[in-house]
Amino acid sequence: IFADIQAWILSLEPPKYPFEIDSPLAEHGRDVFQKNCVRCHGTYGPDGQYPNKHVPLDQIGTDPTLARGFSFEFLTHYADSWFAQETDPDGKPYVQFRPGYQAPPLDGVWATAPYFHNGSAPTVYHVLNSKARPGVFTRSYRTDVEDYDPLKLGWKITELDSSPASDLEPRDRRKIYDTTEPGRGNGGHTFGDRLTDDERAAVIEYLKTL
């Protein structure tokens, strides 16, 4: 069953980016991506290869709450289940648990905001620039064209000066992302910090083509 599901997933095509793409800039971004990102996120196109890269917590540095949320009892139960017995054609288990996060494939990444496993980075630009990440922010939660940011590749946000008040209505409180709350940290994945602003813009343009 796992083999059939995997074959079906591999047959899917990502949604095409619906807006204009600067082709020369995207080509430059492809070169920057090849030099800085492929080791974890793979290559794309007809001969693309995904490395299935697992990154330890101390290397990725993103919020560890999710990765550490599996108890020893759960892992023991999982190891005895049929999930742990299923293997791919190379004899490796389809599902494994290790303390860290897996670098995701980036096909159709333009349509998958917000980013990181906990949604703490509202755009790809924030993924690539840790110093620019907002601490507390909100957005419209609509999906119209005017709510999308094609330059930063993700959702337009409004940064807030402080955490939401304790007496705020729960419905309104849920619309505010506060990175000081447990499991919502926005640190880590600082690999893009070494890029220049021009290189980040080029990589973002290239990612629109995937």
PDB file of C-alpha atoms in Angstrom:
ATOM      1  CA  ILE A   1       0.000   0.000   0.000  1.00  0.00           C
ATOM      2  CA  PHE A   2       2.796   2.423   0.858  1.00  0.00           C
ATOM      3  CA  ALA A   3       4.454   1.761  -2.502  1.00  0.00           C
ATOM      4  CA  ASP A   4       1.200   2.538  -4.326  1.00  0.00           C
ATOM      5  CA  ILE A   5       0.686   5.740  -2.339  1.00  0.00           C
ATOM      6  CA  GLN A   6       4.242   6.840  -3.016  1.00  0.00           C
ATOM      7  CA  ALA A   7       3.852   6.177  -6.757  1.00  0.00           C
ATOM      8  CA  TRP A   8       0.649   8.246  -6.798  1.00  0.00           C
ATOM      9  CA  ILE A   9       2.280  11.137  -4.938  1.00  0.00           C
ATOM     10  CA  LEU A  10       5.204  11.125  -7.361  1.00  0.00           C
ATOM     11  CA  SER A  11       2.749  11.360 -10.268  1.00  0.00           C
ATOM     12  CA  LEU A  12       1.285  14.645  -9.006  1.00  0.00           C
ATOM     13  CA  GLU A  13       2.211  17.963 -10.582  1.00  0.00           C
ATOM     14  CA  PRO A  14       2.606  21.075  -8.398  1.00  0.00           C
ATOM     15  CA  PRO A  15       0.333  24.047  -9.142  1.00  0.00           C
ATOM     16  CA  LYS A  16       1.876  26.559 -11.537  1.00  0.00           C
ATOM     17  CA  TYR A  17       2.764  29.991 -10.202  1.00  0.00           C
ATOM     18  CA  PRO A  18      -0.091  32.194 -11.488  1.00  0.00           C
ATOM     19  CA  PHE A  19       1.737  35.506 -11.843  1.00  0.00           C
ATOM     20  CA  GLU A  20       4.515  36.860 -14.046  1.00  0.00           C
ATOM     21  CA  ILE A  21       8.049  35.495 -13.553  1.00  0.00           C
ATOM     22  CA  ASP A  22      11.253  37.392 -14.345  1.00  0.00           C
ATOM     23  CA  SER A  23      13.016  34.635 -16.311  1.00  0.00           C
ATOM     24  CA  PRO A  24      16.580  36.096 -16.287  1.00  0.00           C
ATOM     25  CA  LEU A  25      16.329  36.713 -12.541  1.00  0.00           C
ATOM     26  CA  ALA A  26      14.960  33.209 -11.998  1.00  0.00           C
ATOM     27  CA  GLU A  27      17.877  31.735 -13.953  1.00  0.00           C
ATOM     28  CA  HIS A  28      20.305  33.615 -11.741  1.00  0.00           C
ATOM     29  CA  GLY A  29      18.382  32.351  -8.731  1.00  0.00           C
ATOM     30  CA  ARG A  30      18.763  28.812  -9.992  1.00  0.00           C
ATOM     31  CA  ASP A  31      22.544  29.205  -9.869  1.00  0.00           C
ATOM     32  CA  VAL A  32      22.412  30.622  -6.329  1.00  0.00           C
ATOM     33  CA  PHE A  33      20.083  27.803  -5.285  1.00  0.00           C
ATOM     34  CA  GLN A  34      22.411  25.191  -6.775  1.00  0.00           C
ATOM     35  CA  LYS A  35      25.326  26.559  -4.762  1.00  0.00           C
ATOM     36  CA  ASN A  36      23.530  26.925  -1.443  1.00  0.00           C
ATOM     37  CA  CYS A  37      20.372  24.819  -1.143  1.00  0.00           C
ATOM     38  CA  VAL A  38      20.471  21.569  -3.109  1.00  0.00           C
ATOM     39  CA  ARG A  39      22.291  19.530  -0.465  1.00  0.00           C
ATOM     40  CA  CYS A  40      19.159  19.558   1.683  1.00  0.00           C
ATOM     41  CA  HIS A  41      16.309  20.465  -0.669  1.00  0.00           C
ATOM     42  CA  GLY A  42      17.387  18.650  -3.837  1.00  0.00           C
ATOM     43  CA  THR A  43      17.333  19.486  -7.524  1.00  0.00           C
ATOM     44  CA  TYR A  44      14.346  19.973  -9.814  1.00  0.00           C
ATOM     45  CA  GLY A  45      13.331  19.340 -13.389  1.00  0.00           C
ATOM     46  CA  PRO A  46      13.237  16.100 -15.424  1.00  0.00           C
ATOM     47  CA  ASP A  47      16.384  14.746 -13.744  1.00  0.00           C
ATOM     48  CA  GLY A  48      15.704  16.222 -10.316  1.00  0.00           C
ATOM     49  CA  GLN A  49      16.679  14.290  -7.206  1.00  0.00           C
ATOM     50  CA  TYR A  50      15.343  14.696  -3.685  1.00  0.00           C
ATOM     51  CA  PRO A  51      17.914  13.746  -0.995  1.00  0.00           C
ATOM     52  CA  ASN A  52      15.360  12.972   1.741  1.00  0.00           C
ATOM     53  CA  LYS A  53      17.653  14.911   4.071  1.00  0.00           C
ATOM     54  CA  HIS A  54      17.140  14.659   7.835  1.00  0.00           C
ATOM     55  CA  VAL A  55      18.633  17.609   9.718  1.00  0.00           C
ATOM     56  CA  PRO A  56      19.430  17.244  13.455  1.00  0.00           C
ATOM     57  CA  LEU A  57      17.911  19.780  15.842  1.00  0.00           C
ATOM     58  CA  ASP A  58      21.241  21.308  16.809  1.00  0.00           C
ATOM     59  CA  GLN A  59      21.974  21.991  13.140  1.00  0.00           C
ATOM     60  CA  ILE A  60      18.610  23.273  11.908  1.00  0.00           C
ATOM     61  CA  GLY A  61      17.893  25.271  15.072  1.00  0.00           C
ATOM     62  CA  THR A  62      14.159  25.676  14.462  1.00  0.00           C
ATOM     63  CA  ASP A  63      11.634  25.280  17.265  1.00  0.00           C
ATOM     64  CA  PRO A  64      12.196  21.752  18.675  1.00  0.00           C
ATOM     65  CA  THR A  65       8.804  21.288  20.353  1.00  0.00           C
ATOM     66  CA  LEU A  66       7.252  19.166  17.608  1.00  0.00           C
ATOM     67  CA  ALA A  67      10.303  16.930  17.179  1.00  0.00           C
ATOM     68  CA  ARG A  68      10.513  16.360  20.928  1.00  0.00           C
ATOM     69  CA  GLY A  69       6.806  15.765  21.301  1.00  0.00           C
ATOM     70  CA  PHE A  70       6.942  12.011  20.751  1.00  0.00           C
ATOM     71  CA  SER A  71       7.188  10.047  23.976  1.00  0.00           C
ATOM     72  CA  PHE A  72       9.271   6.918  24.459  1.00  0.00           C
ATOM     73  CA  GLU A  73       6.021   4.962  24.898  1.00  0.00           C
ATOM     74  CA  PHE A  74       4.748   6.197  21.546  1.00  0.00           C
ATOM     75  CA  LEU A  75       7.976   5.316  19.751  1.00  0.00           C
ATOM     76  CA  THR A  76       7.965   1.857  21.321  1.00  0.00           C
ATOM     77  CA  HIS A  77       4.390   1.283  20.202  1.00  0.00           C
ATOM     78  CA  TYR A  78       5.212   2.581  16.728  1.00  0.00           C
ATOM     79  CA  ALA A  79       8.215   0.254  16.422  1.00  0.00           C
ATOM     80  CA  ASP A  80       5.882  -2.705  16.999  1.00  0.00           C
ATOM     81  CA  SER A  81       3.268  -1.547  14.486  1.00  0.00           C
ATOM     82  CA  TRP A  82       2.949  -2.456  10.824  1.00  0.00           C
ATOM     83  CA  PHE A  83       4.028   1.082   9.861  1.00  0.00           C
ATOM     84  CA  ALA A  84       7.562   0.362  11.054  1.00  0.00           C
ATOM     85  CA  GLN A  85       7.694  -2.909   9.120  1.00  0.00           C
ATOM     86  CA  GLU A  86       6.939  -1.415   5.688  1.00  0.00           C
ATOM     87  CA  THR A  87      10.087  -0.872   3.605  1.00  0.00           C
ATOM     88  CA  ASP A  88      10.842   0.741   0.257  1.00  0.00           C
ATOM     89  CA  PRO A  89      12.489  -1.098  -2.667  1.00  0.00           C
ATOM     90  CA  ASP A  90      15.896  -0.413  -1.071  1.00  0.00           C
ATOM     91  CA  GLY A  91      14.834  -2.093   2.159  1.00  0.00           C
ATOM     92  CA  LYS A  92      14.605   1.161   4.141  1.00  0.00           C
ATOM     93  CA  PRO A  93      11.542   1.929   6.305  1.00  0.00           C
ATOM     94  CA  TYR A  94       9.074   4.341   4.695  1.00  0.00           C
ATOM     95  CA  VAL A  95       8.537   6.150   8.005  1.00  0.00           C
ATOM     96  CA  GLN A  96      11.271   6.816  10.549  1.00  0.00           C
ATOM     97  CA  PHE A  97      11.467   8.876  13.732  1.00  0.00           C
ATOM     98  CA  ARG A  98      14.682  10.749  14.498  1.00  0.00           C
ATOM     99  CA  PRO A  99      15.266  13.870  16.628  1.00  0.00           C
ATOM    100  CA  GLY A 100      15.243  16.543  13.956  1.00  0.00           C
ATOM    101  CA  TYR A 101      13.359  17.744  10.905  1.00  0.00           C
ATOM    102  CA  GLN A 102      13.333  16.611   7.297  1.00  0.00           C
ATOM    103  CA  ALA A 103      14.140  19.206   4.645  1.00  0.00           C
ATOM    104  CA  PRO A 104      11.001  19.311   2.476  1.00  0.00           C
ATOM    105  CA  PRO A 105      10.878  19.186  -1.325  1.00  0.00           C
ATOM    106  CA  LEU A 106      10.064  22.619  -2.736  1.00  0.00           C
ATOM    107  CA  ASP A 107       7.760  21.776  -5.637  1.00  0.00           C
ATOM    108  CA  GLY A 108       4.934  24.336  -5.608  1.00  0.00           C
ATOM    109  CA  VAL A 109       6.480  26.039  -2.584  1.00  0.00           C
ATOM    110  CA  TRP A 110       4.921  29.373  -3.593  1.00  0.00           C
ATOM    111  CA  ALA A 111       1.519  27.961  -2.611  1.00  0.00           C
ATOM    112  CA  THR A 112       2.436  26.512   0.783  1.00  0.00           C
ATOM    113  CA  ALA A 113       2.876  29.577   3.018  1.00  0.00           C
ATOM    114  CA  PRO A 114       3.350  30.033   5.934  1.00  0.00           C
ATOM    115  CA  TYR A 115       6.659  28.228   6.319  1.00  0.00           C
ATOM    116  CA  PHE A 116       8.600  26.052   8.761  1.00  0.00           C
ATOM    117  CA  HIS A 117       6.836  23.190  10.482  1.00  0.00           C
ATOM    118  CA  ASN A 118       5.030  25.613  12.802  1.00  0.00           C
ATOM    119  CA  GLY A 119       4.112  28.356  10.320  1.00  0.00           C
ATOM    120  CA  SER A 120       6.330  30.947  12.028  1.00  0.00           C
ATOM    121  CA  ALA A 121       7.767  32.339   8.758  1.00  0.00           C
ATOM    122  CA  PRO A 122       4.977  34.006   6.732  1.00  0.00           C
ATOM    123  CA  THR A 123       6.987  34.214   3.499  1.00  0.00           C
ATOM    124  CA  VAL A 124       9.971  32.613   1.770  1.00  0.00           C
ATOM    125  CA  TYR A 125      11.828  35.891   2.269  1.00  0.00           C
ATOM    126  CA  HIS A 126      11.542  35.387   6.030  1.00  0.00           C
ATOM    127  CA  VAL A 127      12.794  31.819   5.641  1.00  0.00           C
ATOM    128  CA  LEU A 128      15.895  33.194   3.912  1.00  0.00           C
ATOM    129  CA  ASN A 129      16.437  36.126   6.291  1.00  0.00           C
ATOM    130  CA  SER A 130      16.177  35.194   9.950  1.00  0.00           C
ATOM    131  CA  LYS A 131      16.816  38.763  11.111  1.00  0.00           C
ATOM    132  CA  ALA A 132      13.684  40.013   9.328  1.00  0.00           C
ATOM    133  CA  ARG A 133      11.263  37.518  10.869  1.00  0.00           C
ATOM    134  CA  PRO A 134       8.405  39.159  12.763  1.00  0.00           C
ATOM    135  CA  GLY A 135       7.957  38.370  16.437  1.00  0.00           C
ATOM    136  CA  VAL A 136       4.203  38.974  16.594  1.00  0.00           C
ATOM    137  CA  PHE A 137       2.085  39.323  13.481  1.00  0.00           C
ATOM    138  CA  THR A 138      -1.323  38.847  11.952  1.00  0.00           C
ATOM    139  CA  ARG A 139      -2.790  38.703   8.458  1.00  0.00           C
ATOM    140  CA  SER A 140      -6.152  38.926   6.755  1.00  0.00           C
ATOM    141  CA  TYR A 141      -6.645  35.144   6.530  1.00  0.00           C
ATOM    142  CA  ARG A 142      -8.247  35.729   3.144  1.00  0.00           C
ATOM    143  CA  THR A 143      -6.763  34.196   0.001  1.00  0.00           C
ATOM    144  CA  ASP A 144      -7.472  36.919  -2.549  1.00  0.00           C
ATOM    145  CA  VAL A 145      -4.786  38.263  -4.877  1.00  0.00           C
ATOM    146  CA  GLU A 146      -4.325  41.373  -2.758  1.00  0.00           C
ATOM    147  CA  ASP A 147      -3.537  39.214   0.283  1.00  0.00           C
ATOM    148  CA  TYR A 148      -0.583  37.524  -1.427  1.00  0.00           C
ATOM    149  CA  ASP A 149       2.950  38.944  -1.517  1.00  0.00           C
ATOM    150  CA  PRO A 150       4.609  37.989  -4.842  1.00  0.00           C
ATOM    151  CA  LEU A 151       7.894  39.706  -3.931  1.00  0.00           C
ATOM    152  CA  LYS A 152       8.453  37.912  -0.636  1.00  0.00           C
ATOM    153  CA  LEU A 153       6.450  34.859  -1.736  1.00  0.00           C
ATOM    154  CA  GLY A 154       3.853  34.261   0.920  1.00  0.00           C
ATOM    155  CA  TRP A 155       1.159  36.085   2.858  1.00  0.00           C
ATOM    156  CA  LYS A 156       1.119  39.819   3.467  1.00  0.00           C
ATOM    157  CA  ILE A 157       1.293  40.427   7.186  1.00  0.00           C
ATOM    158  CA  THR A 158       0.930  43.191   9.727  1.00  0.00           C
ATOM    159  CA  GLU A 159       3.588  43.215  12.432  1.00  0.00           C
ATOM    160  CA  LEU A 160       2.370  43.973  15.953  1.00  0.00           C
ATOM    161  CA  ASP A 161       4.260  45.677  18.767  1.00  0.00           C
ATOM    162  CA  SER A 162       3.350  43.224  21.507  1.00  0.00           C
ATOM    163  CA  SER A 163       1.694  39.939  22.365  1.00  0.00           C
ATOM    164  CA  PRO A 164      -2.120  39.887  22.314  1.00  0.00           C
ATOM    165  CA  ALA A 165      -3.884  41.049  25.468  1.00  0.00           C
ATOM    166  CA  SER A 166      -5.048  38.291  27.789  1.00  0.00           C
ATOM    167  CA  ASP A 167      -8.651  39.494  27.610  1.00  0.00           C
ATOM    168  CA  LEU A 168      -8.792  39.411  23.801  1.00  0.00           C
ATOM    169  CA  GLU A 169     -11.608  37.291  22.418  1.00  0.00           C
ATOM    170  CA  PRO A 170     -10.339  33.775  21.573  1.00  0.00           C
ATOM    171  CA  ARG A 171     -11.450  34.117  17.951  1.00  0.00           C
ATOM    172  CA  ASP A 172      -9.356  37.280  17.515  1.00  0.00           C
ATOM    173  CA  ARG A 173      -6.463  35.896  19.560  1.00  0.00           C
ATOM    174  CA  ARG A 174      -6.142  32.922  17.201  1.00  0.00           C
ATOM    175  CA  LYS A 175      -5.496  35.334  14.336  1.00  0.00           C
ATOM    176  CA  ILE A 176      -2.321  36.615  15.994  1.00  0.00           C
ATOM    177  CA  TYR A 177       0.873  34.611  15.672  1.00  0.00           C
ATOM    178  CA  ASP A 178       3.057  35.165  18.731  1.00  0.00           C
ATOM    179  CA  THR A 179       6.497  33.586  18.402  1.00  0.00           C
ATOM    180  CA  THR A 180       7.077  33.797  22.167  1.00  0.00           C
ATOM    181  CA  GLU A 181       4.465  31.102  22.782  1.00  0.00           C
ATOM    182  CA  PRO A 182       5.587  27.474  23.286  1.00  0.00           C
ATOM    183  CA  GLY A 183       6.093  25.643  19.997  1.00  0.00           C
ATOM    184  CA  ARG A 184       5.921  28.847  17.934  1.00  0.00           C
ATOM    185  CA  GLY A 185       9.533  29.956  17.953  1.00  0.00           C
ATOM    186  CA  ASN A 186      10.829  31.425  14.695  1.00  0.00           C
ATOM    187  CA  GLY A 187      14.560  30.879  15.158  1.00  0.00           C
ATOM    188  CA  GLY A 188      16.887  28.593  13.258  1.00  0.00           C
ATOM    189  CA  HIS A 189      17.384  27.833   9.567  1.00  0.00           C
ATOM    190  CA  THR A 190      19.842  30.709   9.285  1.00  0.00           C
ATOM    191  CA  PHE A 191      21.426  29.362   6.099  1.00  0.00           C
ATOM    192  CA  GLY A 192      19.899  32.142   3.990  1.00  0.00           C
ATOM    193  CA  ASP A 193      21.484  34.853   6.116  1.00  0.00           C
ATOM    194  CA  ARG A 194      24.715  34.492   4.159  1.00  0.00           C
ATOM    195  CA  LEU A 195      22.946  35.580   0.954  1.00  0.00           C
ATOM    196  CA  THR A 196      22.758  39.178  -0.222  1.00  0.00           C
ATOM    197  CA  ASP A 197      19.368  40.823  -0.730  1.00  0.00           C
ATOM    198  CA  ASP A 198      19.837  40.490  -4.504  1.00  0.00           C
ATOM    199  CA  GLU A 199      20.621  36.780  -4.162  1.00  0.00           C
ATOM    200  CA  ARG A 200      17.541  36.233  -1.981  1.00  0.00           C
ATOM    201  CA  ALA A 201      15.365  37.973  -4.552  1.00  0.00           C
ATOM    202  CA  ALA A 202      16.846  35.759  -7.270  1.00  0.00           C
ATOM    203  CA  VAL A 203      16.268  32.548  -5.301  1.00  0.00           C
ATOM    204  CA  ILE A 204      12.669  33.589  -4.611  1.00  0.00           C
ATOM    205  CA  GLU A 205      12.146  34.180  -8.324  1.00  0.00           C
ATOM    206  CA  TYR A 206      13.567  30.748  -9.122  1.00  0.00           C
ATOM    207  CA  LEU A 207      11.332  29.044  -6.559  1.00  0.00           C
ATOM    208  CA  LYS A 208       8.321  30.424  -8.421  1.00  0.00           C
ATOM    209  CA  THR A 209       9.237  28.128 -11.320  1.00  0.00           C
ATOM    210  CA  LEU A 210       9.163  24.884  -9.323  1.00  0.00           C
TER     211      LEU A 210
END
